[in-house]
PDB file of C-alpha atoms in Angstrom:
ATOM      1  CA  MET A   1      69.998 134.124   1.109  1.00  0.00           C
ATOM      2  CA  LEU A   2      66.918 131.877   1.044  1.00  0.00           C
ATOM      3  CA  HIS A   3      66.622 129.633   4.080  1.00  0.00           C
ATOM      4  CA  ILE A   4      65.245 126.166   3.278  1.00  0.00           C
ATOM      5  CA  LYS A   5      63.535 124.330   6.120  1.00  0.00           C
ATOM      6  CA  THR A   6      64.060 120.591   6.297  1.00  0.00           C
ATOM      7  CA  PRO A   7      61.464 118.264   7.872  1.00  0.00           C
ATOM      8  CA  LYS A   8      62.267 117.393  11.474  1.00  0.00           C
ATOM      9  CA  SER A   9      60.043 114.315  11.760  1.00  0.00           C
ATOM     10  CA  MET A  10      59.389 111.270   9.612  1.00  0.00           C
ATOM     11  CA  ARG A  11      55.725 112.216   9.358  1.00  0.00           C
ATOM     12  CA  ALA A  12      56.578 115.602   7.827  1.00  0.00           C
ATOM     13  CA  LYS A  13      59.087 113.950   5.511  1.00  0.00           C
ATOM     14  CA  ARG A  14      56.470 111.457   4.248  1.00  0.00           C
ATOM     15  CA  ALA A  15      53.992 114.293   3.699  1.00  0.00           C
ATOM     16  CA  LEU A  16      56.532 116.241   1.607  1.00  0.00           C
ATOM     17  CA  GLU A  17      57.432 113.144  -0.425  1.00  0.00           C
ATOM     18  CA  LYS A  18      53.745 112.542  -1.101  1.00  0.00           C
ATOM     19  CA  ARG A  19      53.343 116.079  -2.450  1.00  0.00           C
ATOM     20  CA  ALA A  20      56.588 116.007  -4.471  1.00  0.00           C
ATOM     21  CA  PRO A  21      56.385 115.690  -8.295  1.00  0.00           C
ATOM     22  CA  LYS A  22      56.358 112.107  -9.580  1.00  0.00           C
ATOM     23  CA  LEU A  23      57.037 110.511 -12.939  1.00  0.00           C
ATOM     24  CA  VAL A  24      53.600 108.858 -12.883  1.00  0.00           C
ATOM     25  CA  GLU A  25      51.033 110.885 -10.968  1.00  0.00           C
ATOM     26  CA  TYR A  26      48.119 109.319  -9.120  1.00  0.00           C
ATOM     27  CA  GLY A  27      44.470 110.314  -9.605  1.00  0.00           C
ATOM     28  CA  LYS A  28      43.814 114.050  -9.389  1.00  0.00           C
ATOM     29  CA  LYS A  29      42.140 115.333  -6.234  1.00  0.00           C
ATOM     30  CA  THR A  30      39.167 117.685  -6.494  1.00  0.00           C
ATOM     31  CA  LEU A  31      38.414 120.632  -4.223  1.00  0.00           C
ATOM     32  CA  ILE A  32      34.738 121.646  -3.897  1.00  0.00           C
ATOM     33  CA  LEU A  33      34.052 125.202  -2.678  1.00  0.00           C
ATOM     34  CA  HIS A  34      31.051 127.450  -1.975  1.00  0.00           C
ATOM     35  CA  GLY A  35      30.896 131.072  -3.015  1.00  0.00           C
ATOM     36  CA  THR A  36      29.475 134.058  -1.149  1.00  0.00           C
ATOM     37  CA  LYS A  37      25.932 132.959  -1.910  1.00  0.00           C
ATOM     38  CA  THR A  38      24.606 129.598  -3.144  1.00  0.00           C
ATOM     39  CA  SER A  39      21.108 128.335  -3.887  1.00  0.00           C
ATOM     40  CA  ASN A  40      19.542 125.061  -2.749  1.00  0.00           C
ATOM     41  CA  VAL A  41      19.957 123.652  -6.251  1.00  0.00           C
ATOM     42  CA  LEU A  42      23.646 124.514  -6.301  1.00  0.00           C
ATOM     43  CA  ASN A  43      24.191 123.043  -2.826  1.00  0.00           C
ATOM     44  CA  SER A  44      22.653 119.784  -4.056  1.00  0.00           C
ATOM     45  CA  VAL A  45      24.830 119.825  -7.200  1.00  0.00           C
ATOM     46  CA  LEU A  46      28.042 120.286  -5.181  1.00  0.00           C
ATOM     47  CA  THR A  47      26.989 117.514  -2.776  1.00  0.00           C
ATOM     48  CA  GLU A  48      26.238 115.128  -5.667  1.00  0.00           C
ATOM     49  CA  ILE A  49      29.614 115.845  -7.319  1.00  0.00           C
ATOM     50  CA  TYR A  50      31.333 115.206  -4.000  1.00  0.00           C
ATOM     51  CA  HIS A  51      29.429 111.910  -3.685  1.00  0.00           C
ATOM     52  CA  LEU A  52      30.552 110.835  -7.186  1.00  0.00           C
ATOM     53  CA  LYS A  53      34.194 111.628  -6.330  1.00  0.00           C
ATOM     54  CA  LYS A  54      34.095 110.754  -2.645  1.00  0.00           C
ATOM     55  CA  ASP A  55      37.258 108.643  -2.784  1.00  0.00           C
ATOM     56  CA  ASN A  56      39.348 111.511  -4.192  1.00  0.00           C
ATOM     57  CA  ALA A  57      37.753 114.834  -3.250  1.00  0.00           C
ATOM     58  CA  MET A  58      37.606 117.448  -0.487  1.00  0.00           C
ATOM     59  CA  LYS A  59      34.587 119.640   0.252  1.00  0.00           C
ATOM     60  CA  TYR A  60      34.624 122.944   2.136  1.00  0.00           C
ATOM     61  CA  SER A  61      31.244 124.022   3.508  1.00  0.00           C
ATOM     62  CA  ARG A  62      32.172 127.586   4.531  1.00  0.00           C
ATOM     63  CA  ARG A  63      31.414 130.598   2.360  1.00  0.00           C
ATOM     64  CA  ASN A  64      34.348 132.168   0.509  1.00  0.00           C
ATOM     65  CA  ASP A  65      34.022 135.908  -0.151  1.00  0.00           C
ATOM     66  CA  ASN A  66      37.508 136.423  -1.566  1.00  0.00           C
ATOM     67  CA  ILE A  67      37.255 133.968  -4.468  1.00  0.00           C
ATOM     68  CA  ARG A  68      36.363 135.607  -7.796  1.00  0.00           C
ATOM     69  CA  PRO A  69      37.270 133.446 -10.815  1.00  0.00           C
ATOM     70  CA  PHE A  70      37.858 135.254 -14.134  1.00  0.00           C
ATOM     71  CA  GLU A  71      38.811 138.420 -12.194  1.00  0.00           C
ATOM     72  CA  SER A  72      42.294 139.756 -11.496  1.00  0.00           C
ATOM     73  CA  GLY A  73      43.244 139.231  -7.857  1.00  0.00           C
ATOM     74  CA  GLY A  74      40.217 137.039  -7.215  1.00  0.00           C
ATOM     75  CA  GLU A  75      42.087 133.775  -7.755  1.00  0.00           C
ATOM     76  CA  THR A  76      44.729 134.156  -5.024  1.00  0.00           C
ATOM     77  CA  SER A  77      42.646 132.408  -2.352  1.00  0.00           C
ATOM     78  CA  LEU A  78      41.761 129.661  -4.814  1.00  0.00           C
ATOM     79  CA  GLU A  79      45.439 128.965  -5.551  1.00  0.00           C
ATOM     80  CA  PHE A  80      46.176 129.000  -1.803  1.00  0.00           C
ATOM     81  CA  TYR A  81      43.500 126.362  -1.137  1.00  0.00           C
ATOM     82  CA  SER A  82      44.851 124.306  -4.042  1.00  0.00           C
ATOM     83  CA  LEU A  83      48.337 124.372  -2.514  1.00  0.00           C
ATOM     84  CA  LYS A  84      47.030 123.655   0.989  1.00  0.00           C
ATOM     85  CA  THR A  85      44.933 120.620  -0.013  1.00  0.00           C
ATOM     86  CA  ASP A  86      47.192 119.446  -2.893  1.00  0.00           C
ATOM     87  CA  CYS A  87      44.224 119.474  -5.310  1.00  0.00           C
ATOM     88  CA  SER A  88      44.703 120.052  -9.036  1.00  0.00           C
ATOM     89  CA  LEU A  89      40.960 120.277  -9.847  1.00  0.00           C
ATOM     90  CA  PHE A  90      38.324 122.489  -8.278  1.00  0.00           C
ATOM     91  CA  VAL A  91      34.578 123.054  -8.514  1.00  0.00           C
ATOM     92  CA  TYR A  92      33.305 126.443  -7.312  1.00  0.00           C
ATOM     93  CA  GLY A  93      29.606 127.212  -6.933  1.00  0.00           C
ATOM     94  CA  SER A  94      27.999 130.647  -6.643  1.00  0.00           C
ATOM     95  CA  HIS A  95      24.562 132.186  -7.159  1.00  0.00           C
ATOM     96  CA  SER A  96      23.645 135.749  -8.189  1.00  0.00           C
ATOM     97  CA  LYS A  97      20.936 137.556 -10.105  1.00  0.00           C
ATOM     98  CA  LYS A  98      23.194 137.983 -13.141  1.00  0.00           C
ATOM     99  CA  ARG A  99      24.458 134.372 -13.118  1.00  0.00           C
ATOM    100  CA  PRO A 100      22.038 132.084 -11.254  1.00  0.00           C
ATOM    101  CA  ASP A 101      23.170 128.573 -10.263  1.00  0.00           C
ATOM    102  CA  ASN A 102      26.692 129.236 -11.524  1.00  0.00           C
ATOM    103  CA  LEU A 103      29.321 126.486 -11.524  1.00  0.00           C
ATOM    104  CA  VAL A 104      33.016 127.100 -12.285  1.00  0.00           C
ATOM    105  CA  ILE A 105      35.164 124.047 -13.056  1.00  0.00           C
ATOM    106  CA  GLY A 106      38.895 124.587 -13.357  1.00  0.00           C
ATOM    107  CA  ARG A 107      42.298 122.963 -13.395  1.00  0.00           C
ATOM    108  CA  THR A 108      45.580 124.076 -11.863  1.00  0.00           C
ATOM    109  CA  TYR A 109      49.188 123.519 -12.835  1.00  0.00           C
ATOM    110  CA  ASP A 110      51.859 123.914 -10.162  1.00  0.00           C
ATOM    111  CA  HIS A 111      49.011 125.257  -7.963  1.00  0.00           C
ATOM    112  CA  HIS A 112      48.322 128.134 -10.359  1.00  0.00           C
ATOM    113  CA  ILE A 113      45.164 128.510 -12.435  1.00  0.00           C
ATOM    114  CA  TYR A 114      45.538 126.611 -15.709  1.00  0.00           C
ATOM    115  CA  ASP A 115      42.092 126.995 -17.331  1.00  0.00           C
ATOM    116  CA  LEU A 116      38.467 127.718 -16.370  1.00  0.00           C
ATOM    117  CA  VAL A 117      34.996 126.784 -17.622  1.00  0.00           C
ATOM    118  CA  GLU A 118      31.863 128.477 -16.294  1.00  0.00           C
ATOM    119  CA  VAL A 119      28.489 126.754 -16.749  1.00  0.00           C
ATOM    120  CA  GLY A 120      24.956 127.371 -15.554  1.00  0.00           C
ATOM    121  CA  VAL A 121      22.931 124.498 -14.061  1.00  0.00           C
ATOM    122  CA  GLU A 122      19.368 123.917 -15.291  1.00  0.00           C
ATOM    123  CA  ASN A 123      16.787 121.125 -14.888  1.00  0.00           C
ATOM    124  CA  PHE A 124      18.707 119.439 -12.096  1.00  0.00           C
ATOM    125  CA  LYS A 125      17.571 116.021 -10.828  1.00  0.00           C
ATOM    126  CA  SER A 126      19.304 114.466  -7.832  1.00  0.00           C
ATOM    127  CA  MET A 127      20.018 110.798  -7.160  1.00  0.00           C
ATOM    128  CA  ALA A 128      17.164 110.635  -4.643  1.00  0.00           C
ATOM    129  CA  SER A 129      14.605 111.438  -7.367  1.00  0.00           C
ATOM    130  CA  TYR A 130      15.397 108.206  -9.286  1.00  0.00           C
ATOM    131  CA  SER A 131      13.932 104.841  -8.318  1.00  0.00           C
ATOM    132  CA  TYR A 132      15.945 101.755  -9.329  1.00  0.00           C
ATOM    133  CA  ASP A 133      17.274  98.508  -7.924  1.00  0.00           C
ATOM    134  CA  LYS A 134      19.934  99.535  -5.397  1.00  0.00           C
ATOM    135  CA  ARG A 135      21.925  96.398  -6.157  1.00  0.00           C
ATOM    136  CA  ILE A 136      23.028  97.867  -9.493  1.00  0.00           C
ATOM    137  CA  ALA A 137      24.166 101.156  -7.929  1.00  0.00           C
ATOM    138  CA  PRO A 138      27.740 102.049  -9.036  1.00  0.00           C
ATOM    139  CA  LEU A 139      30.486 101.457  -6.497  1.00  0.00           C
ATOM    140  CA  ILE A 140      32.569 104.316  -5.123  1.00  0.00           C
ATOM    141  CA  GLY A 141      35.861 104.648  -6.994  1.00  0.00           C
ATOM    142  CA  SER A 142      34.882 102.487 -10.003  1.00  0.00           C
ATOM    143  CA  LYS A 143      36.124 103.456 -13.467  1.00  0.00           C
ATOM    144  CA  PRO A 144      33.469 105.029 -15.739  1.00  0.00           C
ATOM    145  CA  PHE A 145      32.641 104.956 -19.426  1.00  0.00           C
ATOM    146  CA  PHE A 146      32.209 108.295 -21.215  1.00  0.00           C
ATOM    147  CA  ALA A 147      29.851 108.914 -24.133  1.00  0.00           C
ATOM    148  CA  PHE A 148      30.024 112.305 -25.868  1.00  0.00           C
ATOM    149  CA  ILE A 149      27.164 112.565 -28.359  1.00  0.00           C
ATOM    150  CA  GLY A 150      27.023 115.381 -30.899  1.00  0.00           C
ATOM    151  CA  GLU A 151      29.264 117.096 -33.436  1.00  0.00           C
ATOM    152  CA  GLY A 152      29.623 120.124 -31.176  1.00  0.00           C
ATOM    153  CA  PHE A 153      32.267 118.345 -29.089  1.00  0.00           C
ATOM    154  CA  GLU A 154      34.489 118.277 -32.197  1.00  0.00           C
ATOM    155  CA  ASN A 155      33.638 121.619 -33.834  1.00  0.00           C
ATOM    156  CA  VAL A 156      32.698 124.143 -31.121  1.00  0.00           C
ATOM    157  CA  GLU A 157      35.631 125.501 -29.090  1.00  0.00           C
ATOM    158  CA  GLU A 158      33.631 125.921 -25.855  1.00  0.00           C
ATOM    159  CA  LEU A 159      32.278 122.366 -25.947  1.00  0.00           C
ATOM    160  CA  LYS A 160      35.708 120.918 -26.782  1.00  0.00           C
ATOM    161  CA  HIS A 161      37.103 122.672 -23.722  1.00  0.00           C
ATOM    162  CA  LEU A 162      34.177 121.490 -21.563  1.00  0.00           C
ATOM    163  CA  LYS A 163      34.767 117.912 -22.756  1.00  0.00           C
ATOM    164  CA  GLU A 164      38.420 118.011 -21.648  1.00  0.00           C
ATOM    165  CA  VAL A 165      37.521 119.404 -18.220  1.00  0.00           C
ATOM    166  CA  LEU A 166      34.710 116.871 -17.617  1.00  0.00           C
ATOM    167  CA  LEU A 167      37.022 114.005 -18.588  1.00  0.00           C
ATOM    168  CA  ASP A 168      39.664 115.214 -16.137  1.00  0.00           C
ATOM    169  CA  LEU A 169      37.052 115.705 -13.422  1.00  0.00           C
ATOM    170  CA  PHE A 170      35.352 112.301 -13.479  1.00  0.00           C
ATOM    171  CA  ARG A 171      37.734 109.772 -15.036  1.00  0.00           C
ATOM    172  CA  GLY A 172      39.843 109.164 -11.898  1.00  0.00           C
ATOM    173  CA  GLN A 173      43.244 107.514 -12.105  1.00  0.00           C
ATOM    174  CA  VAL A 174      44.562 106.665 -15.564  1.00  0.00           C
ATOM    175  CA  VAL A 175      45.166 102.917 -15.960  1.00  0.00           C
ATOM    176  CA  LYS A 176      46.537 100.760 -18.785  1.00  0.00           C
ATOM    177  CA  ASN A 177      44.410  97.639 -18.287  1.00  0.00           C
ATOM    178  CA  LEU A 178      40.766  97.413 -17.264  1.00  0.00           C
ATOM    179  CA  ASN A 179      38.535  94.508 -16.268  1.00  0.00           C
ATOM    180  CA  LEU A 180      35.220  94.658 -18.138  1.00  0.00           C
ATOM    181  CA  ALA A 181      33.368  93.123 -15.191  1.00  0.00           C
ATOM    182  CA  GLY A 182      34.339  96.085 -12.993  1.00  0.00           C
ATOM    183  CA  LEU A 183      32.680  98.705 -15.227  1.00  0.00           C
ATOM    184  CA  ASP A 184      29.387  99.738 -13.652  1.00  0.00           C
ATOM    185  CA  ARG A 185      28.760 103.386 -14.652  1.00  0.00           C
ATOM    186  CA  VAL A 186      28.507 105.614 -17.731  1.00  0.00           C
ATOM    187  CA  TYR A 187      28.554 109.399 -18.043  1.00  0.00           C
ATOM    188  CA  VAL A 188      26.513 110.471 -21.072  1.00  0.00           C
ATOM    189  CA  CYS A 189      27.047 114.018 -22.393  1.00  0.00           C
ATOM    190  CA  THR A 190      24.784 115.128 -25.248  1.00  0.00           C
ATOM    191  CA  ALA A 191      25.422 118.391 -27.108  1.00  0.00           C
ATOM    192  CA  VAL A 192      21.921 119.858 -27.544  1.00  0.00           C
ATOM    193  CA  SER A 193      23.242 123.122 -29.024  1.00  0.00           C
ATOM    194  CA  SER A 194      26.497 125.066 -29.298  1.00  0.00           C
ATOM    195  CA  LYS A 195      26.087 126.271 -25.682  1.00  0.00           C
ATOM    196  CA  LYS A 196      24.038 123.556 -23.986  1.00  0.00           C
ATOM    197  CA  VAL A 197      25.006 120.035 -22.864  1.00  0.00           C
ATOM    198  CA  LEU A 198      22.787 117.415 -21.228  1.00  0.00           C
ATOM    199  CA  PHE A 199      24.778 115.579 -18.534  1.00  0.00           C
ATOM    200  CA  THR A 200      23.454 112.219 -17.294  1.00  0.00           C
ATOM    201  CA  HIS A 201      24.852 109.554 -14.975  1.00  0.00           C
ATOM    202  CA  CYS A 202      23.775 105.953 -15.684  1.00  0.00           C
ATOM    203  CA  ALA A 203      24.445 102.572 -14.143  1.00  0.00           C
ATOM    204  CA  LEU A 204      25.754  99.882 -16.497  1.00  0.00           C
ATOM    205  CA  ARG A 205      24.314  96.374 -16.477  1.00  0.00           C
ATOM    206  CA  LEU A 206      26.069  93.533 -18.325  1.00  0.00           C
ATOM    207  CA  LYS A 207      23.785  90.728 -19.519  1.00  0.00           C
ATOM    208  CA  LYS A 208      24.334  87.516 -21.465  1.00  0.00           C
ATOM    209  CA  SER A 209      24.189  87.880 -25.231  1.00  0.00           C
ATOM    210  CA  GLY A 210      25.245  84.407 -26.433  1.00  0.00           C
ATOM    211  CA  THR A 211      28.632  85.755 -27.571  1.00  0.00           C
ATOM    212  CA  ILE A 212      31.882  86.792 -25.893  1.00  0.00           C
ATOM    213  CA  VAL A 213      30.781  90.453 -25.793  1.00  0.00           C
ATOM    214  CA  PRO A 214      27.972  90.959 -23.233  1.00  0.00           C
ATOM    215  CA  ARG A 215      24.834  92.978 -23.883  1.00  0.00           C
ATOM    216  CA  MET A 216      24.880  96.336 -22.119  1.00  0.00           C
ATOM    217  CA  GLU A 217      21.885  98.109 -20.589  1.00  0.00           C
ATOM    218  CA  LEU A 218      21.847 101.635 -19.145  1.00  0.00           C
ATOM    219  CA  VAL A 219      19.779 102.555 -16.097  1.00  0.00           C
ATOM    220  CA  GLU A 220      19.609 106.243 -15.202  1.00  0.00           C
ATOM    221  CA  VAL A 221      20.595 106.712 -11.548  1.00  0.00           C
ATOM    222  CA  GLY A 222      21.334 110.437 -11.417  1.00  0.00           C
ATOM    223  CA  PRO A 223      22.385 113.117 -11.077  1.00  0.00           C
ATOM    224  CA  SER A 224      21.092 114.661 -14.311  1.00  0.00           C
ATOM    225  CA  MET A 225      21.362 118.314 -15.343  1.00  0.00           C
ATOM    226  CA  ASP A 226      21.661 120.715 -18.269  1.00  0.00           C
ATOM    227  CA  LEU A 227      24.974 122.589 -18.438  1.00  0.00           C
ATOM    228  CA  VAL A 228      24.845 125.942 -20.240  1.00  0.00           C
ATOM    229  CA  VAL A 229      28.312 127.243 -21.141  1.00  0.00           C
ATOM    230  CA  ARG A 230      28.726 130.902 -20.124  1.00  0.00           C
ATOM    231  CA  ARG A 231      32.446 131.765 -20.027  1.00  0.00           C
ATOM    232  CA  HIS A 232      35.662 129.850 -20.524  1.00  0.00           C
ATOM    233  CA  ARG A 233      39.351 130.668 -20.431  1.00  0.00           C
ATOM    234  CA  LEU A 234      41.964 128.602 -22.254  1.00  0.00           C
ATOM    235  CA  PRO A 235      45.548 128.291 -20.958  1.00  0.00           C
ATOM    236  CA  ASP A 236      48.423 130.284 -22.412  1.00  0.00           C
ATOM    237  CA  GLU A 237      50.459 128.529 -25.087  1.00  0.00           C
ATOM    238  CA  SER A 238      53.672 128.735 -23.047  1.00  0.00           C
ATOM    239  CA  LEU A 239      51.933 127.338 -19.944  1.00  0.00           C
ATOM    240  CA  LYS A 240      50.268 124.599 -21.990  1.00  0.00           C
ATOM    241  CA  LYS A 241      53.598 123.604 -23.534  1.00  0.00           C
ATOM    242  CA  GLU A 242      55.216 123.414 -20.099  1.00  0.00           C
ATOM    243  CA  ALA A 243      52.336 121.382 -18.641  1.00  0.00           C
ATOM    244  CA  MET A 244      52.394 118.885 -21.535  1.00  0.00           C
ATOM    245  CA  LYS A 245      56.078 118.018 -21.119  1.00  0.00           C
ATOM    246  CA  ILE A 246      56.923 114.336 -20.691  1.00  0.00           C
ATOM    247  CA  ALA A 247      59.869 113.173 -18.600  1.00  0.00           C
ATOM    248  CA  PRO A 248      62.686 111.595 -20.666  1.00  0.00           C
ATOM    249  CA  GLU A 249      62.442 108.446 -18.519  1.00  0.00           C
ATOM    250  CA  LEU A 250      58.870 107.855 -19.732  1.00  0.00           C
ATOM    251  CA  ILE A 251      59.595 108.242 -23.454  1.00  0.00           C
ATOM    252  CA  LYS A 252      59.585 104.780 -24.966  1.00  0.00           C
ATOM    253  CA  LYS A 253      62.581 104.035 -27.174  1.00  0.00           C
ATOM    254  CA  LYS A 254      61.914 102.708 -30.649  1.00  0.00           C
ATOM    255  CA  GLU A 255      62.566  98.983 -31.016  1.00  0.00           C
ATOM    256  CA  LYS A 256      64.567  98.046 -34.078  1.00  0.00           C
ATOM    257  CA  ASN A 257      62.974  95.651 -36.578  1.00  0.00           C
ATOM    258  CA  VAL A 258      59.738  95.492 -34.539  1.00  0.00           C
ATOM    259  CA  SER A 259      56.326  96.640 -35.733  1.00  0.00           C
ATOM    260  CA  LYS A 260      52.809  96.347 -34.301  1.00  0.00           C
ATOM    261  CA  ASP A 261      49.637  95.302 -36.049  1.00  0.00           C
ATOM    262  CA  ALA A 262      46.094  95.777 -34.737  1.00  0.00           C
ATOM    263  CA  ILE A 263      45.097  92.194 -35.602  1.00  0.00           C
ATOM    264  CA  VAL A 264      48.323  90.158 -35.528  1.00  0.00           C
ATOM    265  CA  GLY A 265      49.971  92.068 -32.688  1.00  0.00           C
ATOM    266  CA  LYS A 266      53.737  92.394 -32.348  1.00  0.00           C
ATOM    267  CA  ILE A 267      55.708  91.520 -35.495  1.00  0.00           C
ATOM    268  CA  GLY A 268      59.499  91.195 -35.560  1.00  0.00           C
ATOM    269  CA  LYS A 269      62.036  90.831 -38.364  1.00  0.00           C
ATOM    270  CA  ILE A 270      64.940  88.412 -37.948  1.00  0.00           C
ATOM    271  CA  TYR A 271      67.990  88.697 -40.201  1.00  0.00           C
ATOM    272  CA  VAL A 272      69.768  85.321 -40.613  1.00  0.00           C
ATOM    273  CA  PRO A 273      73.408  85.518 -41.802  1.00  0.00           C
ATOM    274  CA  ASP A 274      74.700  83.484 -44.779  1.00  0.00           C
ATOM    275  CA  GLN A 275      74.907  79.817 -43.854  1.00  0.00           C
ATOM    276  CA  GLU A 276      78.254  78.475 -45.174  1.00  0.00           C
ATOM    277  CA  VAL A 277      77.071  74.912 -45.611  1.00  0.00           C
ATOM    278  CA  GLY A 278      80.121  73.815 -47.655  1.00  0.00           C
ATOM    279  CA  ASN A 279      82.557  74.696 -44.881  1.00  0.00           C
ATOM    280  CA  ALA A 280      80.485  73.305 -42.051  1.00  0.00           C
ATOM    281  CA  SER A 281      81.978  70.396 -40.088  1.00  0.00           C
ATOM    282  CA  LEU A 282      80.019  67.168 -40.354  1.00  0.00           C
ATOM    283  CA  PRO A 283      79.255  64.951 -37.339  1.00  0.00           C
ATOM    284  CA  TYR A 284      80.661  61.850 -39.135  1.00  0.00           C
ATOM    285  CA  LYS A 285      83.298  61.198 -41.774  1.00  0.00           C
ATOM    286  CA  PRO A 286      82.087  59.226 -44.782  1.00  0.00           C
ATOM    287  CA  LYS A 287      84.415  56.641 -46.308  1.00  0.00           C
ATOM    288  CA  GLY A 288      84.521  58.464 -49.640  1.00  0.00           C
ATOM    289  CA  VAL A 289      85.862  61.518 -47.938  1.00  0.00           C
ATOM    290  CA  LYS A 290      88.480  59.436 -46.104  1.00  0.00           C
ATOM    291  CA  ARG A 291      89.643  57.867 -49.380  1.00  0.00           C
ATOM    292  CA  GLU A 292      89.916  61.258 -51.043  1.00  0.00           C
ATOM    293  CA  ARG A 293      91.944  62.539 -48.113  1.00  0.00           C
ATOM    294  CA  ARG A 294      94.261  59.484 -48.251  1.00  0.00           C
ATOM    295  CA  GLU A 295      94.807  59.983 -51.983  1.00  0.00           C
ATOM    296  CA  ALA A 296      95.447  63.686 -51.500  1.00  0.00           C
ATOM    297  CA  LYS A 297      97.875  62.924 -48.672  1.00  0.00           C
ATOM    298  CA  ALA A 298      99.721  60.340 -50.745  1.00  0.00           C
ATOM    299  CA  ALA A 299      99.987  62.710 -53.730  1.00  0.00           C
ATOM    300  CA  LYS A 300     101.267  65.457 -51.433  1.00  0.00           C
ATOM    301  CA  GLY A 301     103.858  63.070 -49.936  1.00  0.00           C
ATOM    302  CA  GLU A 302     105.127  62.093 -53.402  1.00  0.00           C
ATOM    303  CA  GLU A 303     105.482  65.747 -54.338  1.00  0.00           C
ATOM    304  CA  LYS A 304     107.500  66.459 -51.186  1.00  0.00           C
ATOM    305  CA  HIS A 305     109.726  63.389 -51.853  1.00  0.00           C
ATOM    306  CA  ALA A 306     110.369  64.554 -55.441  1.00  0.00           C
ATOM    307  CA  GLU A 307     111.227  68.057 -54.227  1.00  0.00           C
ATOM    308  CA  LYS A 308     113.738  66.711 -51.659  1.00  0.00           C
ATOM    309  CA  LYS A 309     115.329  64.411 -54.284  1.00  0.00           C
ATOM    310  CA  GLN A 310     115.677  67.278 -56.738  1.00  0.00           C
ATOM    311  CA  LYS A 311     117.189  69.454 -54.022  1.00  0.00           C
ATOM    312  CA  LYS A 312     119.841  66.829 -53.178  1.00  0.00           C
ATOM    313  CA  GLN A 313     120.754  66.424 -56.836  1.00  0.00           C
ATOM    314  CA  ASP A 314     121.194  70.185 -57.188  1.00  0.00           C
ATOM    315  CA  GLU A 315     123.417  70.331 -54.090  1.00  0.00           C
ATOM    316  CA  ALA A 316     125.567  67.442 -55.446  1.00  0.00           C
ATOM    317  CA  GLU A 317     126.027  69.196 -58.787  1.00  0.00           C
ATOM    318  CA  ASP A 318     127.080  72.400 -57.028  1.00  0.00           C
ATOM    319  CA  ALA A 319     129.635  70.514 -54.914  1.00  0.00           C
ATOM    320  CA  THR A 320     131.294  68.848 -57.967  1.00  0.00           C
ATOM    321  CA  ALA A 321     131.415  72.112 -59.803  1.00  0.00           C
TER     322      ALA A 321
END
């Protein structure tokens, strides 16, 4: 029989509740790891990614010899670290003669590997190599814009997968409403070829344009790099179906007689029952109506009197007979 341990302190109980599944999850945490060997370029890349996600990321500086993505048995340590740190995203850097400056970005579901994308880093430029006004530097934790330029993100399978992973990695917490004044950064991804993507980080400046919509200017602040897609692994269909499930409590019920329009907004239909105006009671009684009622009452009284008289005559005739 399986023995289940219960938390003995309030601190342990709060930690377990924080890790427990929720109907609406918070922003995904990212785990940044080093492989057996890393180059100076790759160390800078991992540091820059950690700086961009500093509010929601963890970085391990030790070398990890047991982690081998895309290999059987080489992902056990990675799943253990994911469970230990409660991170659903990871970035793993390694360097070898066969795959120099190698970066593996992956996602986990239930602390098991969900999918993987392996890219090579070329033409890297760090934040320190850019000179700009520091007052426009993006704030830590701010929501970004994303710009994916090129048909490859819609047609090529590898680039479509890379687009999904990059969105999950940098978008932060999903929100419904957003203040335009708080947007201060843009990630620009340009598909140069079917295997190569130019990744650039820019600061966003809002200027007056004379209209409601402000004029936007982009200032490159770094980091900037070329990502060359090497290998990728999509999730299994059964695992994908399980991961995409939505809780019944979050499914919005259809509203009857309500439709939405992009311009007008919410439109509703109201069904008014038949108004029986003839039978409605009036707030006052006109004299004509009173006279009609008096005449009808008098006629009814005469009819009743005639009926009673006829009844008495019939009873008298029966008695004499």
